[in-house]
Coordinates of C-alpha atoms and ligand atoms in Angstrom, one line a residue:
M702 CA -64.0 45.3 -98.4
E703 CA -62.3 46.1 -101.6
A704 CA -64.1 45.1 -104.8
I705 CA -62.8 42.1 -106.6
H706 CA -61.7 42.8 -110.1
P707 CA -61.7 39.5 -112.0
V708 CA -59.2 39.5 -114.9
F709 CA -59.5 37.4 -118.0
C710 CA -56.2 35.5 -118.0
T711 CA -55.1 33.3 -120.8
I712 CA -52.0 31.0 -120.5
V713 CA -50.9 31.7 -124.1
P714 CA -50.1 35.4 -124.4
P715 CA -51.5 37.5 -127.3
H716 CA -48.1 38.2 -128.8
V717 CA -47.7 34.5 -129.6
L718 CA -51.2 34.2 -131.1
D719 CA -50.7 37.4 -133.1
K720 CA -47.6 35.9 -134.6
L721 CA -49.4 32.6 -135.4
A722 CA -52.3 34.4 -136.9
R723 CA -49.9 36.0 -139.5
A724 CA -48.4 32.6 -140.5
E725 CA -48.5 31.8 -144.2
D726 CA -49.8 28.3 -143.6
P727 CA -53.6 28.6 -143.2
A728 CA -53.6 25.4 -141.0
L729 CA -51.7 27.5 -138.4
A730 CA -53.2 30.9 -139.0
G731 CA -56.8 29.8 -139.0
P732 CA -56.9 28.3 -135.4
A733 CA -54.9 31.2 -134.0
R734 CA -57.3 33.7 -135.5
R735 CA -60.3 31.8 -134.1
T736 CA -58.6 31.7 -130.7
L737 CA -58.0 35.4 -130.8
E738 CA -61.6 36.0 -131.7
A739 CA -62.9 33.7 -128.9
D740 CA -60.6 35.5 -126.4
A741 CA -61.8 38.9 -127.5
Q742 CA -65.4 37.7 -127.1
Q743 CA -64.7 36.3 -123.6
R744 CA -63.0 39.6 -122.6
T745 CA -66.0 41.6 -123.7
H746 CA -68.3 39.1 -121.9
R747 CA -66.2 39.5 -118.7
R748 CA -66.4 43.3 -118.9
L749 CA -70.2 43.2 -119.3
T750 CA -70.8 40.6 -116.5
T751 CA -68.4 42.5 -114.2
V752 CA -70.5 45.6 -114.7
I753 CA -73.9 44.0 -114.6
G754 CA -73.2 41.2 -112.2
A755 CA -72.7 37.7 -113.4
P756 CA -74.9 34.8 -112.3
S757 CA -72.6 32.9 -110.0
L758 CA -71.4 29.6 -111.2
A759 CA -70.4 28.7 -107.7
P760 CA -73.5 29.2 -105.6
S761 CA -72.7 26.6 -103.0
P762 CA -71.5 28.1 -99.7
G763 CA -67.9 27.7 -98.9
A764 CA -67.3 24.3 -97.4
A765 CA -65.3 24.4 -94.2
D766 CA -64.4 20.7 -94.4
N767 CA -61.1 21.3 -96.1
K768 CA -62.1 18.9 -98.9
V769 CA -62.0 19.6 -102.6
H770 CA -65.2 20.1 -104.5
R771 CA -64.8 19.7 -108.2
L772 CA -67.2 20.0 -111.1
I773 CA -66.0 19.3 -114.6
H774 CA -68.0 20.2 -117.7
D775 CA -67.8 19.4 -121.4
A776 CA -68.3 22.5 -123.5
Q777 CA -68.7 20.2 -126.5
H778 CA -66.7 22.4 -128.8
K779 CA -69.0 25.3 -128.3
T780 CA -68.3 28.6 -126.5
D781 CA -71.2 28.6 -124.1
L782 CA -70.0 28.1 -120.6
P783 CA -69.9 26.1 -118.5
G784 CA -71.4 23.3 -120.7
K785 CA -72.6 19.8 -119.7
V786 CA -71.6 18.4 -116.3
V787 CA -69.5 15.2 -117.0
R788 CA -67.7 14.5 -113.7
K789 CA -68.7 15.6 -110.2
E790 CA -66.6 15.3 -107.0
G791 CA -66.1 11.7 -106.0
A792 CA -67.4 10.3 -109.3
E793 CA -65.6 7.5 -111.0
P794 CA -63.2 8.4 -113.9
F795 CA -65.0 9.5 -117.0
K796 CA -64.4 7.8 -120.4
D797 CA -62.7 11.0 -121.6
A798 CA -59.0 11.4 -120.5
T799 CA -59.2 15.2 -120.9
V800 CA -62.0 15.4 -118.3
N801 CA -60.0 13.2 -115.9
R802 CA -56.8 15.2 -116.4
A803 CA -58.8 18.4 -115.5
Y804 CA -60.3 16.7 -112.5
A805 CA -56.8 15.5 -111.3
G806 CA -55.2 18.9 -112.0
L807 CA -57.8 20.8 -110.0
G808 CA -57.3 18.3 -107.2
A809 CA -53.5 18.7 -107.2
T810 CA -53.8 22.5 -107.1
F811 CA -56.3 22.3 -104.2
E812 CA -54.0 19.9 -102.3
L813 CA -50.9 22.1 -102.8
L814 CA -52.7 25.1 -101.5
L815 CA -54.0 23.2 -98.5
K816 CA -51.0 21.1 -97.6
A817 CA -48.3 23.8 -98.2
F818 CA -50.1 26.9 -97.2
G819 CA -53.2 25.8 -95.2
R820 CA -55.4 27.5 -97.7
N821 CA -58.9 26.0 -98.2
S822 CA -59.4 26.4 -102.0
I823 CA -59.1 29.5 -104.1
D824 CA -61.0 31.9 -101.8
G825 CA -59.7 30.3 -98.6
E826 CA -63.3 29.3 -97.9
G827 CA -63.7 26.1 -99.7
M828 CA -64.8 27.5 -103.1
P829 CA -65.8 24.8 -105.5
L830 CA -63.4 24.3 -108.4
I831 CA -65.2 24.5 -111.7
A832 CA -63.7 23.7 -115.1
S833 CA -64.9 23.3 -118.7
V834 CA -62.9 21.3 -121.3
H835 CA -63.2 21.0 -125.1
F836 CA -64.0 24.7 -125.3
D837 CA -64.6 25.8 -128.9
R838 CA -62.9 24.1 -131.9
D839 CA -59.1 24.1 -132.3
Y840 CA -59.0 26.6 -129.4
G841 CA -55.3 27.3 -128.6
N842 CA -55.6 28.5 -125.1
A843 CA -56.7 28.0 -121.5
F844 CA -58.1 30.7 -119.2
W845 CA -59.5 31.6 -115.8
D846 CA -62.5 33.9 -116.4
G847 CA -62.9 35.1 -112.8
E848 CA -65.1 32.2 -111.8
Q849 CA -63.9 29.1 -113.5
M850 CA -61.2 27.4 -115.6
V851 CA -61.6 26.8 -119.3
F852 CA -59.4 24.5 -121.5
G853 CA -59.1 24.3 -125.3
D854 CA -58.0 21.2 -127.2
G855 CA -55.4 23.0 -129.2
D856 CA -55.1 22.7 -132.9
G857 CA -52.7 19.8 -132.9
E858 CA -50.3 21.7 -135.1
I859 CA -48.8 24.1 -132.6
F860 CA -50.7 23.4 -129.3
L861 CA -51.9 20.1 -127.9
D862 CA -54.6 19.6 -125.3
F863 CA -54.3 22.3 -122.6
T864 CA -55.1 19.8 -119.8
L865 CA -51.8 18.0 -120.5
P866 CA -49.5 20.2 -118.3
V867 CA -50.6 20.3 -114.7
D868 CA -48.8 23.6 -114.1
V869 CA -51.1 25.3 -116.7
M870 CA -54.0 24.3 -114.4
G871 CA -52.2 25.5 -111.3
H872 CA -51.4 28.7 -113.1
E873 CA -55.0 29.5 -114.0
L874 CA -56.4 28.6 -110.6
A875 CA -53.7 30.7 -109.0
H876 CA -55.2 33.8 -110.8
G877 CA -58.2 33.1 -108.7
V878 CA -56.1 33.0 -105.5
T879 CA -54.5 36.4 -106.5
Q880 CA -58.0 37.8 -107.3
H881 CA -59.2 36.8 -103.8
T882 CA -56.0 38.1 -102.0
A883 CA -53.6 40.8 -103.2
N884 CA -55.8 41.4 -106.2
F885 CA -53.0 42.8 -108.4
S886 CA -54.3 44.7 -111.4
Y887 CA -53.6 43.2 -114.8
F888 CA -51.4 45.8 -116.4
G889 CA -47.7 46.7 -116.4
Q890 CA -45.6 45.6 -113.4
P891 CA -48.6 44.7 -111.2
G892 CA -49.9 42.6 -114.1
A893 CA -46.5 40.9 -114.5
L894 CA -46.5 40.2 -110.8
N895 CA -50.0 38.7 -111.2
E896 CA -48.7 36.5 -114.1
S897 CA -45.6 35.6 -112.2
M898 CA -47.5 34.5 -109.1
S899 CA -49.5 32.2 -111.3
D900 CA -46.3 30.7 -112.8
V901 CA -44.8 30.3 -109.4
I902 CA -47.9 28.5 -108.0
G903 CA -48.3 26.5 -111.2
S904 CA -44.8 25.3 -111.1
L905 CA -45.1 24.4 -107.4
V906 CA -48.2 22.4 -108.2
K907 CA -46.2 20.4 -110.7
Q908 CA -43.3 20.0 -108.4
Y909 CA -45.6 18.9 -105.6
V910 CA -47.4 16.3 -107.8
N911 CA -44.0 14.9 -108.9
D912 CA -42.5 15.2 -105.4
Q913 CA -39.5 17.1 -106.8
T914 CA -36.9 19.2 -105.1
A915 CA -36.0 22.6 -106.6
A916 CA -32.9 21.0 -108.2
E917 CA -35.0 18.2 -109.8
A918 CA -37.7 20.5 -111.2
D919 CA -37.6 21.6 -114.8
W920 CA -39.0 25.1 -113.9
L921 CA -40.8 25.1 -117.3
I922 CA -44.4 26.4 -117.7
G923 CA -46.4 24.4 -120.2
Q924 CA -44.0 21.7 -120.9
G925 CA -45.8 19.1 -123.1
L926 CA -48.2 21.6 -124.6
L927 CA -46.2 22.4 -127.8
A928 CA -46.7 20.0 -130.7
E929 CA -43.7 18.2 -132.1
R930 CA -43.1 20.5 -135.1
V931 CA -42.5 23.5 -132.7
Q932 CA -38.9 24.3 -131.9
G933 CA -39.3 24.7 -128.2
V934 CA -39.9 23.0 -124.9
A935 CA -42.5 25.1 -123.2
L936 CA -44.2 28.5 -123.0
R937 CA -41.8 29.9 -120.4
S938 CA -38.8 29.0 -118.4
M939 CA -38.4 30.3 -114.8
K940 CA -34.9 29.0 -114.7
A941 CA -33.8 30.6 -117.9
P942 CA -36.3 33.1 -119.1
G943 CA -36.1 33.8 -122.8
T944 CA -35.1 30.2 -123.8
A945 CA -38.4 28.3 -123.8
Y946 CA -38.8 28.4 -127.6
D947 CA -37.2 29.8 -130.7
D948 CA -39.4 28.8 -133.7
D949 CA -40.0 30.0 -137.3
V950 CA -43.7 30.3 -136.7
L951 CA -43.9 31.1 -133.0
G952 CA -40.9 33.5 -132.9
K953 CA -38.6 33.6 -130.0
D954 CA -39.4 33.6 -126.3
P955 CA -39.3 37.3 -125.4
Q956 CA -39.0 37.0 -121.6
P957 CA -36.2 38.9 -119.8
A958 CA -34.5 37.4 -116.7
T959 CA -33.3 40.7 -115.2
M960 CA -34.2 44.4 -115.2
D961 CA -31.4 45.1 -117.7
D962 CA -33.6 43.5 -120.3
Y963 CA -36.9 44.9 -119.1
V964 CA -39.3 45.2 -122.0
T965 CA -41.4 48.4 -122.4
T966 CA -44.4 47.7 -124.5
G967 CA -48.1 48.6 -124.8
R968 CA -49.0 45.1 -126.0
D969 CA -49.9 42.1 -123.8
N970 CA -51.3 44.6 -121.2
G971 CA -47.9 46.2 -120.9
G972 CA -45.9 43.0 -121.2
V973 CA -47.5 41.0 -118.4
H974 CA -46.5 37.7 -119.8
I975 CA -43.1 39.1 -120.8
N976 CA -41.6 40.9 -117.8
S977 CA -43.1 38.3 -115.5
G978 CA -39.8 36.5 -116.4
I979 CA -38.0 38.8 -113.9
P980 CA -39.9 38.0 -110.7
N981 CA -40.2 34.4 -112.0
H982 CA -36.4 34.2 -112.1
A983 CA -36.0 35.8 -108.7
F984 CA -38.3 33.0 -107.3
Y985 CA -36.3 30.4 -109.0
L986 CA -33.0 31.8 -107.7
L987 CA -34.3 31.8 -104.2
A988 CA -35.7 28.3 -104.4
D989 CA -32.5 27.0 -106.0
A990 CA -30.3 28.7 -103.3
L991 CA -32.4 27.2 -100.5
G992 CA -32.7 23.7 -102.0
G993 CA -35.2 21.1 -100.9
K994 CA -38.9 21.4 -101.8
A995 CA -39.6 24.9 -103.3
W996 CA -43.0 25.2 -101.8
E997 CA -41.7 24.8 -98.3
R998 CA -39.7 28.0 -97.8
A999 CA -39.5 30.0 -101.0
G1000 CA -43.2 29.3 -101.7
Q1001 CA -44.1 30.2 -98.2
I1002 CA -42.5 33.6 -98.5
W1003 CA -44.3 34.3 -101.8
Y1004 CA -47.6 33.1 -100.3
D1005 CA -47.1 35.2 -97.1
T1006 CA -46.4 38.2 -99.3
L1007 CA -49.5 37.6 -101.4
T1008 CA -51.8 37.3 -98.4
A1009 CA -50.2 39.8 -96.0
G1010 CA -52.6 42.5 -97.0
T1011 CA -49.7 45.1 -97.1
L1012 CA -49.5 45.6 -100.8
S1013 CA -51.7 47.9 -102.9
T1014 CA -53.3 46.4 -106.0
T1015 CA -50.7 48.2 -108.1
P1016 CA -47.3 47.3 -106.7
T1017 CA -44.1 47.8 -108.7
F1018 CA -41.5 45.0 -108.8
A1019 CA -39.6 46.9 -106.1
D1020 CA -42.7 47.2 -103.9
F1021 CA -43.2 43.5 -104.2
A1022 CA -39.6 42.6 -103.6
Q1023 CA -39.6 44.8 -100.4
A1024 CA -42.8 43.0 -99.3
T1025 CA -41.2 39.6 -99.8
V1026 CA -38.3 40.7 -97.6
A1027 CA -40.7 41.9 -94.9
A1028 CA -42.5 38.5 -95.1
S1029 CA -39.3 36.6 -94.9
R1030 CA -38.1 38.6 -91.9
A1031 CA -41.4 38.0 -90.2
R1032 CA -41.2 34.3 -90.6
Y1033 CA -37.5 33.5 -90.8
H1034 CA -35.9 36.6 -89.3
D1035 CA -32.4 37.2 -90.7
G1036 CA -31.8 33.6 -91.4
E1037 CA -30.5 32.0 -94.7
E1038 CA -33.9 32.5 -96.2
T1039 CA -33.8 36.3 -96.0
Q1040 CA -30.2 36.4 -97.1
A1041 CA -30.9 34.2 -100.1
L1042 CA -33.9 36.3 -100.9
L1043 CA -32.0 39.6 -100.9
K1044 CA -29.4 38.1 -103.1
A1045 CA -32.0 36.7 -105.6
W1046 CA -33.6 40.2 -106.0
E1047 CA -30.2 41.7 -106.4
Q1048 CA -29.3 39.2 -109.1
V1049 CA -32.4 40.2 -111.2
G1050 CA -31.8 43.9 -110.5
V1051 CA -34.8 44.7 -108.4
P1052 CA -34.0 47.0 -105.4
T1053 CA -35.2 45.8 -102.0
T1054 CA -34.4 49.0 -100.1
Q1055 CA -36.7 51.9 -99.9
K1056 CA -35.9 54.8 -102.1
K1057 CA -35.4 58.0 -100.2
A1058 CA -38.4 60.2 -100.3
K1059 CA -38.0 63.2 -102.6
L1060 CA -37.7 66.4 -100.7
Ligands
ZN1885 ZN1 -52.0 33.9 -116.6

């Protein structure tokens, strides 16, 4: 079995926090700097525990009962994880709405994975879902650390409570699914595919919770997370990458929708939160063309691709696109699904035919 490489994945990308940290207003720059510092600490912690071997937070054996097993902690504004247990599976709602939102969001993600894809939790074997809320003070991020979910409260100036958008929870837990399946590395195009897979599943969780069709969905990631003063609607848009925000302090959403605008950068792990706009948009185009509930056919093709075991841990966009076509042909043959899929990849400029081998 291939080793699992947990990645430290935050929902707010570093380029946004970097920009905030340089803001003139100390009320904005202070929390962003603190968040960047906390993220750096967590990254180092992950590296060490990956090498040494972390004490597992999830010791209970995989439950085969296809039921969700949640455990919500309160980090009490500290950075020690996981913090104090505040709501266990089946317990009555807690007095803290943040705790209850995290509980509900983990449940919604579990349900989508099970009902849409027949997957029993993140690892497919009933892994308990663990989360901590109220991480640090004014912490402007949420992350999956390889074992659990962590949510900040935001600073209230730019970011609100990170448990507000259910797709943010779905996004982070989906990093766990990727880690346990295709295990894409977290740099360059494989990293952007890792990010995109999380946006796709996150958006599907939201659509599932709201019982929306592809046409009804907003296809935004993190809608409701930005404070009122921010000129923007969300962190990303799958329908129209590059249009989620355009703000004096935050800057402009840098996501491309097609390969023509592909961004070559060494920052953000080679633009993992930037170029993810391209596969995100391909998924949106497919779901939009097929209509109906996006998790049913478009989502199934993406999930089949993720779990087929045919991709390396470092696929290019073209490798991934070709694998989606193979997955679609396996399930839907040359039906409208495969035709719409080929068209979607063509629209974003990612080739789906094998390049001829160099002689
Ligand atoms: Zn992510």
